[in-house]
Coordinates of C-alpha atoms in Angstrom, one line a residue:
M10 CA 0.0 0.0 0.0
N11 CA 2.9 2.4 0.7
K12 CA 4.0 2.0 -3.0
F13 CA 0.7 3.3 -4.2
K14 CA 0.7 6.1 -1.8
T15 CA 4.3 7.0 -2.7
L16 CA 3.3 6.9 -6.4
I17 CA 0.5 9.4 -5.7
V18 CA 2.8 11.7 -3.7
V19 CA 5.4 11.6 -6.5
F20 CA 2.8 12.2 -9.2
V21 CA 1.2 15.1 -7.4
S22 CA 4.6 16.6 -6.6
F23 CA 5.7 16.3 -10.3
I24 CA 2.5 17.9 -11.6
L25 CA 2.6 20.7 -9.1
Q26 CA 6.3 21.4 -9.8
I27 CA 6.0 21.6 -13.6
T28 CA 2.7 23.5 -13.6
V29 CA 2.7 25.9 -10.6
F30 CA 5.9 26.1 -8.7
S31 CA 8.2 26.3 -11.7
K32 CA 6.4 29.5 -12.7
V33 CA 6.2 31.1 -9.3
D34 CA 9.1 33.5 -8.9
I35 CA 9.9 34.8 -5.4
F36 CA 12.7 37.4 -5.4
G37 CA 14.3 35.5 -8.3
A38 CA 14.0 32.1 -6.8
N39 CA 11.8 29.1 -7.6
I40 CA 10.6 26.5 -5.1
N41 CA 11.8 23.0 -5.8
L42 CA 9.3 20.5 -4.5
I43 CA 11.3 17.5 -5.8
I44 CA 14.2 18.1 -3.4
A45 CA 11.9 18.3 -0.4
M46 CA 9.9 15.2 -1.6
T47 CA 13.1 13.2 -2.2
I48 CA 14.5 14.0 1.3
A49 CA 11.2 13.3 3.0
L50 CA 10.7 10.0 1.3
S51 CA 14.4 9.0 1.9
L52 CA 14.3 9.8 5.6
T53 CA 11.0 8.1 6.1
L54 CA 11.0 5.1 3.8
R55 CA 14.8 4.6 3.3
P56 CA 17.0 5.2 0.3
K57 CA 15.5 3.2 -2.5
T58 CA 12.1 4.9 -2.4
G59 CA 13.5 8.4 -2.2
A60 CA 16.3 7.8 -4.7
Y61 CA 14.2 6.1 -7.4
S62 CA 11.4 8.6 -7.0
G63 CA 13.9 11.4 -7.5
L64 CA 15.4 9.6 -10.4
I65 CA 12.1 9.2 -12.2
V66 CA 10.8 12.7 -11.6
G67 CA 14.2 14.2 -12.5
L68 CA 14.3 12.2 -15.7
L69 CA 10.8 13.4 -16.7
E70 CA 11.8 17.0 -15.8
D71 CA 15.0 16.7 -17.9
L72 CA 13.1 15.3 -20.8
M73 CA 10.6 18.1 -20.7
F74 CA 12.7 21.1 -20.0
A75 CA 16.5 20.6 -20.0
D76 CA 19.0 20.9 -22.8
V77 CA 21.2 18.2 -21.3
I78 CA 19.2 15.1 -20.2
G79 CA 20.0 13.4 -17.0
I80 CA 21.5 16.2 -14.8
R81 CA 18.5 16.7 -12.5
A82 CA 17.8 13.0 -12.5
L83 CA 21.3 12.2 -11.3
S84 CA 21.2 15.0 -8.8
Y85 CA 17.9 13.9 -7.2
F86 CA 19.0 10.3 -7.3
L87 CA 22.2 11.1 -5.4
I88 CA 20.4 13.2 -2.9
G89 CA 17.9 10.4 -2.2
T90 CA 20.7 7.8 -1.9
F91 CA 22.9 9.9 0.3
V92 CA 20.1 11.0 2.7
G93 CA 18.6 7.5 3.1
N94 CA 22.0 5.6 3.3
D95 CA 22.5 3.6 6.4
R96 CA 26.2 4.6 6.6
F97 CA 25.3 8.2 7.5
R98 CA 22.4 7.3 9.7
F99 CA 20.5 10.6 9.6
K100 CA 17.7 10.8 12.1
S101 CA 14.2 10.7 10.6
D102 CA 13.1 13.7 12.6
K103 CA 11.9 17.1 11.4
N104 CA 15.0 19.1 12.3
T105 CA 17.4 16.9 10.4
G106 CA 15.2 17.1 7.3
L107 CA 15.1 20.8 7.5
L108 CA 18.8 21.1 7.7
L109 CA 19.3 18.5 4.9
S110 CA 16.8 20.4 2.7
F111 CA 18.6 23.6 3.2
V112 CA 22.1 22.1 2.5
F113 CA 21.0 20.0 -0.5
T114 CA 19.4 22.9 -2.2
F115 CA 22.9 24.5 -2.4
I116 CA 24.5 21.2 -3.4
N117 CA 21.8 20.6 -6.1
F118 CA 22.4 24.1 -7.5
L119 CA 26.1 23.7 -7.6
F120 CA 26.0 20.2 -9.1
V121 CA 23.5 21.1 -11.8
G122 CA 25.2 24.4 -12.5
L123 CA 28.7 22.8 -12.8
I124 CA 27.6 20.0 -15.1
T125 CA 25.6 22.5 -17.3
Y126 CA 28.7 24.7 -17.5
L127 CA 30.8 21.7 -18.5
F128 CA 28.4 20.8 -21.3
K129 CA 27.2 24.2 -22.5
G130 CA 30.0 26.6 -21.3
D131 CA 27.4 29.1 -20.0
L132 CA 28.5 30.6 -16.7
Q133 CA 26.0 33.4 -16.7
V134 CA 23.2 31.3 -15.2
I135 CA 25.3 30.5 -12.2
K136 CA 26.3 34.1 -11.7
N137 CA 22.8 35.4 -11.9
Y138 CA 21.4 32.9 -9.4
L139 CA 24.3 32.5 -7.0
F140 CA 23.7 34.5 -3.9
I141 CA 20.3 35.9 -2.9
P142 CA 18.0 33.7 -5.1
V143 CA 19.7 30.4 -4.0
I144 CA 19.4 31.4 -0.3
I145 CA 15.7 32.2 -0.8
E146 CA 15.2 28.9 -2.6
A147 CA 16.9 27.1 0.2
I148 CA 14.6 28.7 2.8
L149 CA 11.5 28.0 0.7
N150 CA 12.5 24.4 0.2
T151 CA 12.9 24.0 4.0
V152 CA 9.3 25.3 4.4
I153 CA 8.1 22.9 1.8
Y154 CA 9.9 20.1 3.5
L155 CA 7.8 20.7 6.6
I156 CA 4.7 20.1 4.6
Y157 CA 6.1 16.9 3.0
H158 CA 7.3 15.7 6.4
L159 CA 3.7 16.0 7.8
V160 CA 2.1 14.5 4.7
V161 CA 4.5 11.5 4.5
N162 CA 4.3 10.7 8.2
K163 CA 0.5 11.1 8.1
I164 CA -0.3 8.9 5.1
M165 CA 2.5 6.3 5.1
Y166 CA 2.5 3.2 7.2
I167 CA 5.9 3.1 9.0
P168 CA 6.4 -0.2 10.8
T169 CA 7.7 0.1 14.3
Y170 CA 9.3 -2.8 16.1
R171 CA 9.5 -3.1 19.8
I172 CA 12.3 -5.1 21.4

């Protein structure tokens, strides 16, 4: 049942991202629902769910909007894998997710910007978005993470084992 609920969350997030939130411009920044969704799913349901959800949504986003296919998909996949990995053992609480959303917004921006620069040679996009807009995007993504944290914890069945 969690797979169906995850599919619904991913589908709704993708539709909202490409229709509404990619068009909303707040002080030069756009909200990225996919980073918050990937982190929430990875912390709650472990790495495979978050990583593959990010990979699929990122690939669809790249196919629809990007000049170079696979950059966002790889970025979201790496975020989901890193956050949910057992080696790092991040807590599944709200504060850890807020911090990770803030940090991974910067990492996503740098990763996507660097690879785009390597393939296209255009540094102007990075210069225009670097300081204030990326900080605003990071703050907005942390707020969106709170919503995802509440939604995922409310609708998903998370088994608890008592010893």
